[in-house]
């Protein structure tokens, strides 16, 4: 693509963006369903918010006393939400996972104690993605304050643990994505790299922007994989959304949004990004 063509496309995208949210929303994780509904984890308000691709509010439902962090959708259209539950007796947050229908009816739930660690109360979940090929639930998180032991957990829908893994240098996995071959991409917000693992949790490689001549990504926050297998990464420091190949080669900058967080793409080419600083969600009809 020529620079003039790319510039024209970026301008068209910028002009057609839709932003919603604000004081009534505590936006964290986001996903786009197969029905093209935008689903947002409304953290402080303890609920899930659902919008159409024009940003129009459709419905919401409560997560009870749990603070939702991130959300993903499985191949049956059900929502999976990672959350934190505050335990006043130990003054700690317990992590867990819930499955909901899109109307908010709870189907399943399991908590952080299933990890088998005595430090379950210290675990913080940060990202979730559903692998539509295996139906596995892939979650990032760690035991902050206990050796900064960050890792990836893979669960079955019944809550049984399949495996857990992580790179020895992993410091702060902030988001997770999976491609149609089951490869797993982890954004590390402290080391500023993306890890790639195969479907069995075997480390393949990691990538950043070294060797490109320009530092494209300074702070990874959100990562997703679109329908073409392209890896989309948000850059919280320079307010850019970047596109990479699945092999880690930088393709181009696809959008500019301030103070970026989680990111998702829709089946019709929409790009959805969250700004957790001002609790807004921005929709780009195309990228």
PDB file of C-alpha atoms in Angstrom:
ATOM      1  CA  UNK A   1       0.000   0.000   0.000  1.00  0.00           C
ATOM      2  CA  UNK A   2       1.406   3.407  -0.936  1.00  0.00           C
ATOM      3  CA  UNK A   3       1.796   6.079   1.712  1.00  0.00           C
ATOM      4  CA  UNK A   4      -0.770   8.293   0.001  1.00  0.00           C
ATOM      5  CA  UNK A   5      -3.338   5.502  -0.088  1.00  0.00           C
ATOM      6  CA  UNK A   6      -2.634   4.558   3.518  1.00  0.00           C
ATOM      7  CA  UNK A   7      -3.005   8.180   4.580  1.00  0.00           C
ATOM      8  CA  UNK A   8      -6.344   8.474   2.803  1.00  0.00           C
ATOM      9  CA  UNK A   9      -7.613   5.305   4.449  1.00  0.00           C
ATOM     10  CA  UNK A  10      -6.513   6.496   7.896  1.00  0.00           C
ATOM     11  CA  UNK A  11      -8.273   9.842   7.406  1.00  0.00           C
ATOM     12  CA  UNK A  12     -11.497   8.147   6.395  1.00  0.00           C
ATOM     13  CA  UNK A  13     -11.315   5.911   9.433  1.00  0.00           C
ATOM     14  CA  UNK A  14     -10.565   8.793  11.802  1.00  0.00           C
ATOM     15  CA  UNK A  15     -13.498  10.848  10.517  1.00  0.00           C
ATOM     16  CA  UNK A  16     -16.029   8.046  10.987  1.00  0.00           C
ATOM     17  CA  UNK A  17     -15.114   6.989  14.516  1.00  0.00           C
ATOM     18  CA  UNK A  18     -17.826   6.684  17.172  1.00  0.00           C
ATOM     19  CA  UNK A  19     -17.039   7.253  20.845  1.00  0.00           C
ATOM     20  CA  UNK A  20     -19.366   6.557  23.752  1.00  0.00           C
ATOM     21  CA  UNK A  21     -19.233   6.058  27.506  1.00  0.00           C
ATOM     22  CA  UNK A  22     -17.848   8.391  30.129  1.00  0.00           C
ATOM     23  CA  UNK A  23     -18.992   8.900  33.686  1.00  0.00           C
ATOM     24  CA  UNK A  24     -21.665   6.200  33.555  1.00  0.00           C
ATOM     25  CA  UNK A  25     -19.195   3.538  32.384  1.00  0.00           C
ATOM     26  CA  UNK A  26     -16.127   1.979  34.040  1.00  0.00           C
ATOM     27  CA  UNK A  27     -14.775   0.379  30.877  1.00  0.00           C
ATOM     28  CA  UNK A  28     -12.174  -2.385  30.992  1.00  0.00           C
ATOM     29  CA  UNK A  29     -12.248  -5.468  28.737  1.00  0.00           C
ATOM     30  CA  UNK A  30     -14.195  -5.625  25.483  1.00  0.00           C
ATOM     31  CA  UNK A  31     -15.255  -8.180  22.891  1.00  0.00           C
ATOM     32  CA  UNK A  32     -17.490  -8.273  19.815  1.00  0.00           C
ATOM     33  CA  UNK A  33     -20.006 -11.119  19.566  1.00  0.00           C
ATOM     34  CA  UNK A  34     -20.957 -13.098  16.465  1.00  0.00           C
ATOM     35  CA  UNK A  35     -24.142 -10.989  16.421  1.00  0.00           C
ATOM     36  CA  UNK A  36     -21.921  -7.903  16.130  1.00  0.00           C
ATOM     37  CA  UNK A  37     -22.763  -6.706  19.622  1.00  0.00           C
ATOM     38  CA  UNK A  38     -20.065  -4.882  21.566  1.00  0.00           C
ATOM     39  CA  UNK A  39     -19.745  -6.289  25.085  1.00  0.00           C
ATOM     40  CA  UNK A  40     -17.908  -4.230  27.713  1.00  0.00           C
ATOM     41  CA  UNK A  41     -16.780  -5.192  31.221  1.00  0.00           C
ATOM     42  CA  UNK A  42     -18.076  -2.325  33.377  1.00  0.00           C
ATOM     43  CA  UNK A  43     -15.705  -2.866  36.275  1.00  0.00           C
ATOM     44  CA  UNK A  44     -16.584  -0.475  39.085  1.00  0.00           C
ATOM     45  CA  UNK A  45     -20.321  -0.755  38.409  1.00  0.00           C
ATOM     46  CA  UNK A  46     -20.181  -4.586  38.579  1.00  0.00           C
ATOM     47  CA  UNK A  47     -22.048  -5.216  35.363  1.00  0.00           C
ATOM     48  CA  UNK A  48     -21.700  -6.122  31.702  1.00  0.00           C
ATOM     49  CA  UNK A  49     -22.832  -3.530  29.156  1.00  0.00           C
ATOM     50  CA  UNK A  50     -23.947  -4.414  25.619  1.00  0.00           C
ATOM     51  CA  UNK A  51     -24.054  -1.999  22.660  1.00  0.00           C
ATOM     52  CA  UNK A  52     -24.561  -2.246  18.923  1.00  0.00           C
ATOM     53  CA  UNK A  53     -21.786  -1.355  16.470  1.00  0.00           C
ATOM     54  CA  UNK A  54     -23.097   2.209  16.304  1.00  0.00           C
ATOM     55  CA  UNK A  55     -22.488   2.614  20.038  1.00  0.00           C
ATOM     56  CA  UNK A  56     -26.187   2.515  20.924  1.00  0.00           C
ATOM     57  CA  UNK A  57     -26.915   0.959  24.326  1.00  0.00           C
ATOM     58  CA  UNK A  58     -28.874  -2.310  24.130  1.00  0.00           C
ATOM     59  CA  UNK A  59     -28.913  -3.830  27.623  1.00  0.00           C
ATOM     60  CA  UNK A  60     -26.829  -4.679  30.661  1.00  0.00           C
ATOM     61  CA  UNK A  61     -26.747  -7.248  33.425  1.00  0.00           C
ATOM     62  CA  UNK A  62     -25.235  -7.470  36.874  1.00  0.00           C
ATOM     63  CA  UNK A  63     -22.187  -9.505  37.880  1.00  0.00           C
ATOM     64  CA  UNK A  64     -23.499  -9.349  41.465  1.00  0.00           C
ATOM     65  CA  UNK A  65     -20.706  -8.565  43.945  1.00  0.00           C
ATOM     66  CA  UNK A  66     -17.914  -9.257  41.462  1.00  0.00           C
ATOM     67  CA  UNK A  67     -15.812  -6.702  39.579  1.00  0.00           C
ATOM     68  CA  UNK A  68     -15.581  -7.768  35.899  1.00  0.00           C
ATOM     69  CA  UNK A  69     -12.166  -7.284  34.296  1.00  0.00           C
ATOM     70  CA  UNK A  70     -12.339  -8.744  30.801  1.00  0.00           C
ATOM     71  CA  UNK A  71     -14.819 -10.632  28.633  1.00  0.00           C
ATOM     72  CA  UNK A  72     -14.691 -13.049  25.703  1.00  0.00           C
ATOM     73  CA  UNK A  73     -17.263 -14.948  23.657  1.00  0.00           C
ATOM     74  CA  UNK A  74     -17.266 -18.668  22.792  1.00  0.00           C
ATOM     75  CA  UNK A  75     -18.391 -20.276  19.552  1.00  0.00           C
ATOM     76  CA  UNK A  76     -21.899 -20.799  20.962  1.00  0.00           C
ATOM     77  CA  UNK A  77     -22.254 -17.090  21.623  1.00  0.00           C
ATOM     78  CA  UNK A  78     -21.944 -17.363  25.405  1.00  0.00           C
ATOM     79  CA  UNK A  79     -19.953 -14.780  27.334  1.00  0.00           C
ATOM     80  CA  UNK A  80     -17.045 -15.644  29.631  1.00  0.00           C
ATOM     81  CA  UNK A  81     -16.047 -13.029  32.187  1.00  0.00           C
ATOM     82  CA  UNK A  82     -13.021 -12.876  34.489  1.00  0.00           C
ATOM     83  CA  UNK A  83     -13.615 -11.013  37.736  1.00  0.00           C
ATOM     84  CA  UNK A  84     -12.316 -10.103  41.182  1.00  0.00           C
ATOM     85  CA  UNK A  85     -14.264 -10.589  44.407  1.00  0.00           C
ATOM     86  CA  UNK A  86     -13.168  -8.651  47.487  1.00  0.00           C
ATOM     87  CA  UNK A  87     -12.804 -10.653  50.723  1.00  0.00           C
ATOM     88  CA  UNK A  88     -12.875  -8.258  53.643  1.00  0.00           C
ATOM     89  CA  UNK A  89     -11.687 -10.918  56.105  1.00  0.00           C
ATOM     90  CA  UNK A  90      -8.274 -11.182  54.412  1.00  0.00           C
ATOM     91  CA  UNK A  91      -8.450  -7.831  52.617  1.00  0.00           C
ATOM     92  CA  UNK A  92      -7.689  -9.517  49.312  1.00  0.00           C
ATOM     93  CA  UNK A  93      -9.338  -9.960  45.932  1.00  0.00           C
ATOM     94  CA  UNK A  94     -10.206 -13.460  44.767  1.00  0.00           C
ATOM     95  CA  UNK A  95     -10.253 -14.108  40.997  1.00  0.00           C
ATOM     96  CA  UNK A  96     -12.841 -16.154  39.160  1.00  0.00           C
ATOM     97  CA  UNK A  97     -14.557 -16.897  35.867  1.00  0.00           C
ATOM     98  CA  UNK A  98     -18.265 -16.869  34.999  1.00  0.00           C
ATOM     99  CA  UNK A  99     -20.190 -17.943  31.911  1.00  0.00           C
ATOM    100  CA  UNK A 100     -23.325 -16.038  30.913  1.00  0.00           C
ATOM    101  CA  UNK A 101     -25.896 -16.075  28.201  1.00  0.00           C
ATOM    102  CA  UNK A 102     -26.045 -12.774  26.351  1.00  0.00           C
ATOM    103  CA  UNK A 103     -29.176 -11.848  28.320  1.00  0.00           C
ATOM    104  CA  UNK A 104     -27.228 -12.183  31.582  1.00  0.00           C
ATOM    105  CA  UNK A 105     -28.384 -15.597  32.794  1.00  0.00           C
ATOM    106  CA  UNK A 106     -25.471 -17.258  34.570  1.00  0.00           C
ATOM    107  CA  UNK A 107     -24.573 -20.703  33.239  1.00  0.00           C
ATOM    108  CA  UNK A 108     -21.375 -21.592  35.109  1.00  0.00           C
ATOM    109  CA  UNK A 109     -18.868 -20.172  37.560  1.00  0.00           C
ATOM    110  CA  UNK A 110     -15.612 -21.184  39.210  1.00  0.00           C
ATOM    111  CA  UNK A 111     -13.131 -19.299  41.360  1.00  0.00           C
ATOM    112  CA  UNK A 112      -9.369 -18.968  41.767  1.00  0.00           C
ATOM    113  CA  UNK A 113      -9.082 -21.736  44.331  1.00  0.00           C
ATOM    114  CA  UNK A 114      -9.115 -24.311  41.550  1.00  0.00           C
ATOM    115  CA  UNK A 115      -5.544 -23.341  40.689  1.00  0.00           C
ATOM    116  CA  UNK A 116      -4.460 -25.425  43.642  1.00  0.00           C
ATOM    117  CA  UNK A 117      -2.224 -22.751  45.130  1.00  0.00           C
ATOM    118  CA  UNK A 118      -2.439 -21.660  48.740  1.00  0.00           C
ATOM    119  CA  UNK A 119      -2.019 -18.102  47.476  1.00  0.00           C
ATOM    120  CA  UNK A 120      -5.261 -18.063  45.501  1.00  0.00           C
ATOM    121  CA  UNK A 121      -6.230 -14.791  47.188  1.00  0.00           C
ATOM    122  CA  UNK A 122      -3.177 -13.048  45.710  1.00  0.00           C
ATOM    123  CA  UNK A 123      -3.901 -13.951  42.089  1.00  0.00           C
ATOM    124  CA  UNK A 124      -5.032 -11.214  39.740  1.00  0.00           C
ATOM    125  CA  UNK A 125      -6.608 -12.157  36.409  1.00  0.00           C
ATOM    126  CA  UNK A 126      -5.892  -9.658  33.621  1.00  0.00           C
ATOM    127  CA  UNK A 127      -7.162 -11.076  30.319  1.00  0.00           C
ATOM    128  CA  UNK A 128      -9.344 -13.824  28.858  1.00  0.00           C
ATOM    129  CA  UNK A 129      -9.921 -15.309  25.421  1.00  0.00           C
ATOM    130  CA  UNK A 130     -11.930 -18.305  24.254  1.00  0.00           C
ATOM    131  CA  UNK A 131     -10.294 -20.702  21.794  1.00  0.00           C
ATOM    132  CA  UNK A 132     -13.104 -21.599  19.394  1.00  0.00           C
ATOM    133  CA  UNK A 133     -11.164 -24.588  18.047  1.00  0.00           C
ATOM    134  CA  UNK A 134     -10.713 -26.374  21.382  1.00  0.00           C
ATOM    135  CA  UNK A 135     -13.320 -24.607  23.569  1.00  0.00           C
ATOM    136  CA  UNK A 136     -10.513 -23.939  26.038  1.00  0.00           C
ATOM    137  CA  UNK A 137     -10.589 -20.851  28.253  1.00  0.00           C
ATOM    138  CA  UNK A 138      -7.238 -19.031  28.198  1.00  0.00           C
ATOM    139  CA  UNK A 139      -6.560 -16.598  31.036  1.00  0.00           C
ATOM    140  CA  UNK A 140      -3.600 -14.393  31.932  1.00  0.00           C
ATOM    141  CA  UNK A 141      -2.760 -13.220  35.423  1.00  0.00           C
ATOM    142  CA  UNK A 142      -0.415 -13.745  38.315  1.00  0.00           C
ATOM    143  CA  UNK A 143       0.417 -13.599  41.978  1.00  0.00           C
ATOM    144  CA  UNK A 144       1.446 -10.012  42.440  1.00  0.00           C
ATOM    145  CA  UNK A 145       3.627  -9.492  45.479  1.00  0.00           C
ATOM    146  CA  UNK A 146       4.685 -13.152  45.650  1.00  0.00           C
ATOM    147  CA  UNK A 147       7.646 -13.112  43.306  1.00  0.00           C
ATOM    148  CA  UNK A 148       5.552 -11.386  40.639  1.00  0.00           C
ATOM    149  CA  UNK A 149       4.638 -14.873  39.451  1.00  0.00           C
ATOM    150  CA  UNK A 150       2.715 -14.081  36.272  1.00  0.00           C
ATOM    151  CA  UNK A 151       1.502 -16.831  33.976  1.00  0.00           C
ATOM    152  CA  UNK A 152      -1.160 -18.233  31.650  1.00  0.00           C
ATOM    153  CA  UNK A 153      -3.866 -20.707  32.683  1.00  0.00           C
ATOM    154  CA  UNK A 154      -5.837 -22.902  30.295  1.00  0.00           C
ATOM    155  CA  UNK A 155      -9.156 -24.280  31.566  1.00  0.00           C
ATOM    156  CA  UNK A 156     -11.928 -26.449  30.228  1.00  0.00           C
ATOM    157  CA  UNK A 157     -15.479 -25.017  30.366  1.00  0.00           C
ATOM    158  CA  UNK A 158     -16.177 -27.153  33.458  1.00  0.00           C
ATOM    159  CA  UNK A 159     -13.381 -25.371  35.325  1.00  0.00           C
ATOM    160  CA  UNK A 160     -10.800 -28.159  35.181  1.00  0.00           C
ATOM    161  CA  UNK A 161      -7.234 -26.985  34.681  1.00  0.00           C
ATOM    162  CA  UNK A 162      -5.628 -28.186  31.433  1.00  0.00           C
ATOM    163  CA  UNK A 163      -2.234 -26.555  31.903  1.00  0.00           C
ATOM    164  CA  UNK A 164      -0.477 -23.459  33.061  1.00  0.00           C
ATOM    165  CA  UNK A 165       2.623 -21.958  31.564  1.00  0.00           C
ATOM    166  CA  UNK A 166       4.599 -18.771  31.220  1.00  0.00           C
ATOM    167  CA  UNK A 167       7.928 -17.429  30.089  1.00  0.00           C
ATOM    168  CA  UNK A 168      10.494 -17.154  32.870  1.00  0.00           C
ATOM    169  CA  UNK A 169      10.848 -13.436  32.117  1.00  0.00           C
ATOM    170  CA  UNK A 170       7.122 -12.659  31.943  1.00  0.00           C
ATOM    171  CA  UNK A 171       6.393  -9.643  34.119  1.00  0.00           C
ATOM    172  CA  UNK A 172       2.928  -8.252  33.456  1.00  0.00           C
ATOM    173  CA  UNK A 173       0.667 -10.061  30.966  1.00  0.00           C
ATOM    174  CA  UNK A 174      -2.092  -7.558  30.326  1.00  0.00           C
ATOM    175  CA  UNK A 175      -4.085  -9.194  27.533  1.00  0.00           C
ATOM    176  CA  UNK A 176      -4.358 -12.433  25.562  1.00  0.00           C
ATOM    177  CA  UNK A 177      -5.490 -13.447  22.075  1.00  0.00           C
ATOM    178  CA  UNK A 178      -5.668 -16.647  20.034  1.00  0.00           C
ATOM    179  CA  UNK A 179      -5.611 -17.237  16.267  1.00  0.00           C
ATOM    180  CA  UNK A 180      -7.503 -19.829  14.229  1.00  0.00           C
ATOM    181  CA  UNK A 181      -4.635 -22.315  14.603  1.00  0.00           C
ATOM    182  CA  UNK A 182      -4.724 -22.115  18.386  1.00  0.00           C
ATOM    183  CA  UNK A 183      -1.555 -20.033  18.689  1.00  0.00           C
ATOM    184  CA  UNK A 184      -1.637 -17.807  21.765  1.00  0.00           C
ATOM    185  CA  UNK A 185      -0.442 -14.190  21.877  1.00  0.00           C
ATOM    186  CA  UNK A 186       0.309 -12.534  25.224  1.00  0.00           C
ATOM    187  CA  UNK A 187       0.935  -8.807  25.667  1.00  0.00           C
ATOM    188  CA  UNK A 188       3.486  -8.055  28.404  1.00  0.00           C
ATOM    189  CA  UNK A 189       2.895  -4.500  29.592  1.00  0.00           C
ATOM    190  CA  UNK A 190       6.114  -4.304  31.596  1.00  0.00           C
ATOM    191  CA  UNK A 191       8.621  -5.881  29.201  1.00  0.00           C
ATOM    192  CA  UNK A 192       6.896  -4.251  26.209  1.00  0.00           C
ATOM    193  CA  UNK A 193       6.810  -7.375  24.065  1.00  0.00           C
ATOM    194  CA  UNK A 194       4.320  -9.853  22.636  1.00  0.00           C
ATOM    195  CA  UNK A 195       4.873 -13.549  23.392  1.00  0.00           C
ATOM    196  CA  UNK A 196       3.699 -16.198  20.972  1.00  0.00           C
ATOM    197  CA  UNK A 197       2.978 -19.764  22.135  1.00  0.00           C
ATOM    198  CA  UNK A 198       1.564 -22.736  20.285  1.00  0.00           C
ATOM    199  CA  UNK A 199      -1.727 -24.354  21.295  1.00  0.00           C
ATOM    200  CA  UNK A 200       0.054 -26.617  23.787  1.00  0.00           C
ATOM    201  CA  UNK A 201       1.681 -23.711  25.592  1.00  0.00           C
ATOM    202  CA  UNK A 202       5.097 -24.181  23.971  1.00  0.00           C
ATOM    203  CA  UNK A 203       6.991 -20.912  23.670  1.00  0.00           C
ATOM    204  CA  UNK A 204       7.673 -20.015  20.031  1.00  0.00           C
ATOM    205  CA  UNK A 205       9.098 -16.488  20.047  1.00  0.00           C
ATOM    206  CA  UNK A 206       8.439 -12.946  21.157  1.00  0.00           C
ATOM    207  CA  UNK A 207       8.469  -9.730  19.204  1.00  0.00           C
ATOM    208  CA  UNK A 208       8.486  -5.976  19.540  1.00  0.00           C
ATOM    209  CA  UNK A 209       9.524  -3.201  17.175  1.00  0.00           C
ATOM    210  CA  UNK A 210      13.296  -3.533  17.288  1.00  0.00           C
ATOM    211  CA  UNK A 211      14.970  -3.289  13.910  1.00  0.00           C
ATOM    212  CA  UNK A 212      12.170  -1.292  12.312  1.00  0.00           C
ATOM    213  CA  UNK A 213      14.040   2.000  12.582  1.00  0.00           C
ATOM    214  CA  UNK A 214      11.245   3.565  14.657  1.00  0.00           C
ATOM    215  CA  UNK A 215       9.879   2.547  18.028  1.00  0.00           C
ATOM    216  CA  UNK A 216       6.274   1.758  17.219  1.00  0.00           C
ATOM    217  CA  UNK A 217       5.161   0.229  20.499  1.00  0.00           C
ATOM    218  CA  UNK A 218       6.245   1.493  23.893  1.00  0.00           C
ATOM    219  CA  UNK A 219       3.540   0.031  26.106  1.00  0.00           C
ATOM    220  CA  UNK A 220       1.479  -2.969  25.113  1.00  0.00           C
ATOM    221  CA  UNK A 221      -1.903  -3.019  26.796  1.00  0.00           C
ATOM    222  CA  UNK A 222      -4.388  -4.847  24.597  1.00  0.00           C
ATOM    223  CA  UNK A 223      -3.976  -7.510  21.923  1.00  0.00           C
ATOM    224  CA  UNK A 224      -6.391  -9.330  19.632  1.00  0.00           C
ATOM    225  CA  UNK A 225      -6.262 -11.317  16.392  1.00  0.00           C
ATOM    226  CA  UNK A 226      -8.612 -10.390  13.561  1.00  0.00           C
ATOM    227  CA  UNK A 227     -10.344 -12.646  11.027  1.00  0.00           C
ATOM    228  CA  UNK A 228      -7.321 -12.469   8.706  1.00  0.00           C
ATOM    229  CA  UNK A 229      -4.915 -13.612  11.409  1.00  0.00           C
ATOM    230  CA  UNK A 230      -3.391 -10.165  11.849  1.00  0.00           C
ATOM    231  CA  UNK A 231      -2.272  -9.260  15.356  1.00  0.00           C
ATOM    232  CA  UNK A 232      -3.696  -5.949  16.590  1.00  0.00           C
ATOM    233  CA  UNK A 233      -1.923  -4.262  19.512  1.00  0.00           C
ATOM    234  CA  UNK A 234      -2.730  -1.064  21.404  1.00  0.00           C
ATOM    235  CA  UNK A 235       0.073   1.327  22.302  1.00  0.00           C
ATOM    236  CA  UNK A 236      -0.778   3.261  25.454  1.00  0.00           C
ATOM    237  CA  UNK A 237       2.249   5.547  25.304  1.00  0.00           C
ATOM    238  CA  UNK A 238       1.931   7.016  21.814  1.00  0.00           C
ATOM    239  CA  UNK A 239      -1.836   6.509  21.459  1.00  0.00           C
ATOM    240  CA  UNK A 240      -1.616   4.223  18.436  1.00  0.00           C
ATOM    241  CA  UNK A 241      -3.169   0.942  17.420  1.00  0.00           C
ATOM    242  CA  UNK A 242      -0.624  -1.173  15.535  1.00  0.00           C
ATOM    243  CA  UNK A 243      -1.011  -4.113  13.160  1.00  0.00           C
ATOM    244  CA  UNK A 244       1.500  -6.981  12.951  1.00  0.00           C
ATOM    245  CA  UNK A 245       1.657 -10.239  11.033  1.00  0.00           C
ATOM    246  CA  UNK A 246       1.336 -13.413  13.089  1.00  0.00           C
ATOM    247  CA  UNK A 247       5.122 -13.704  12.698  1.00  0.00           C
ATOM    248  CA  UNK A 248       5.689 -10.368  14.405  1.00  0.00           C
ATOM    249  CA  UNK A 249       6.381  -8.140  11.399  1.00  0.00           C
ATOM    250  CA  UNK A 250       4.972  -4.647  11.752  1.00  0.00           C
ATOM    251  CA  UNK A 251       2.486  -3.794   8.977  1.00  0.00           C
ATOM    252  CA  UNK A 252       1.169  -0.330   9.784  1.00  0.00           C
ATOM    253  CA  UNK A 253      -0.484   1.982  12.274  1.00  0.00           C
ATOM    254  CA  UNK A 254      -4.243   1.605  11.884  1.00  0.00           C
ATOM    255  CA  UNK A 255      -5.678   4.169  14.327  1.00  0.00           C
ATOM    256  CA  UNK A 256      -4.857   6.884  16.834  1.00  0.00           C
ATOM    257  CA  UNK A 257      -6.745   6.926  20.137  1.00  0.00           C
ATOM    258  CA  UNK A 258      -5.608   8.450  23.424  1.00  0.00           C
ATOM    259  CA  UNK A 259      -4.681   6.305  26.452  1.00  0.00           C
ATOM    260  CA  UNK A 260      -5.521   2.945  24.954  1.00  0.00           C
ATOM    261  CA  UNK A 261      -6.498  -0.221  26.775  1.00  0.00           C
ATOM    262  CA  UNK A 262      -8.226  -3.397  25.601  1.00  0.00           C
ATOM    263  CA  UNK A 263      -9.009  -3.945  21.920  1.00  0.00           C
ATOM    264  CA  UNK A 264     -11.338  -6.130  19.826  1.00  0.00           C
ATOM    265  CA  UNK A 265     -12.391  -6.506  16.198  1.00  0.00           C
ATOM    266  CA  UNK A 266     -15.789  -7.263  14.672  1.00  0.00           C
ATOM    267  CA  UNK A 267     -16.659  -9.761  11.964  1.00  0.00           C
ATOM    268  CA  UNK A 268     -17.424  -6.959   9.482  1.00  0.00           C
ATOM    269  CA  UNK A 269     -14.097  -5.199   9.945  1.00  0.00           C
ATOM    270  CA  UNK A 270     -14.872  -2.956  12.913  1.00  0.00           C
ATOM    271  CA  UNK A 271     -12.153  -1.974  15.364  1.00  0.00           C
ATOM    272  CA  UNK A 272     -13.162  -1.358  18.993  1.00  0.00           C
ATOM    273  CA  UNK A 273     -10.782   0.124  21.567  1.00  0.00           C
ATOM    274  CA  UNK A 274     -11.224   1.057  25.225  1.00  0.00           C
ATOM    275  CA  UNK A 275      -9.812   4.116  26.980  1.00  0.00           C
ATOM    276  CA  UNK A 276      -9.810   3.103  30.668  1.00  0.00           C
ATOM    277  CA  UNK A 277      -8.602   6.543  31.746  1.00  0.00           C
ATOM    278  CA  UNK A 278     -11.814   8.326  30.756  1.00  0.00           C
ATOM    279  CA  UNK A 279     -13.991   5.178  30.522  1.00  0.00           C
ATOM    280  CA  UNK A 280     -14.853   5.565  26.858  1.00  0.00           C
ATOM    281  CA  UNK A 281     -15.127   3.087  24.007  1.00  0.00           C
ATOM    282  CA  UNK A 282     -14.253   4.064  20.435  1.00  0.00           C
ATOM    283  CA  UNK A 283     -15.550   2.229  17.369  1.00  0.00           C
ATOM    284  CA  UNK A 284     -13.873   2.466  13.962  1.00  0.00           C
ATOM    285  CA  UNK A 285     -16.220   1.091  11.269  1.00  0.00           C
ATOM    286  CA  UNK A 286     -13.176  -0.143   9.326  1.00  0.00           C
ATOM    287  CA  UNK A 287      -9.417  -0.264   9.546  1.00  0.00           C
TER     288      UNK A 287
END
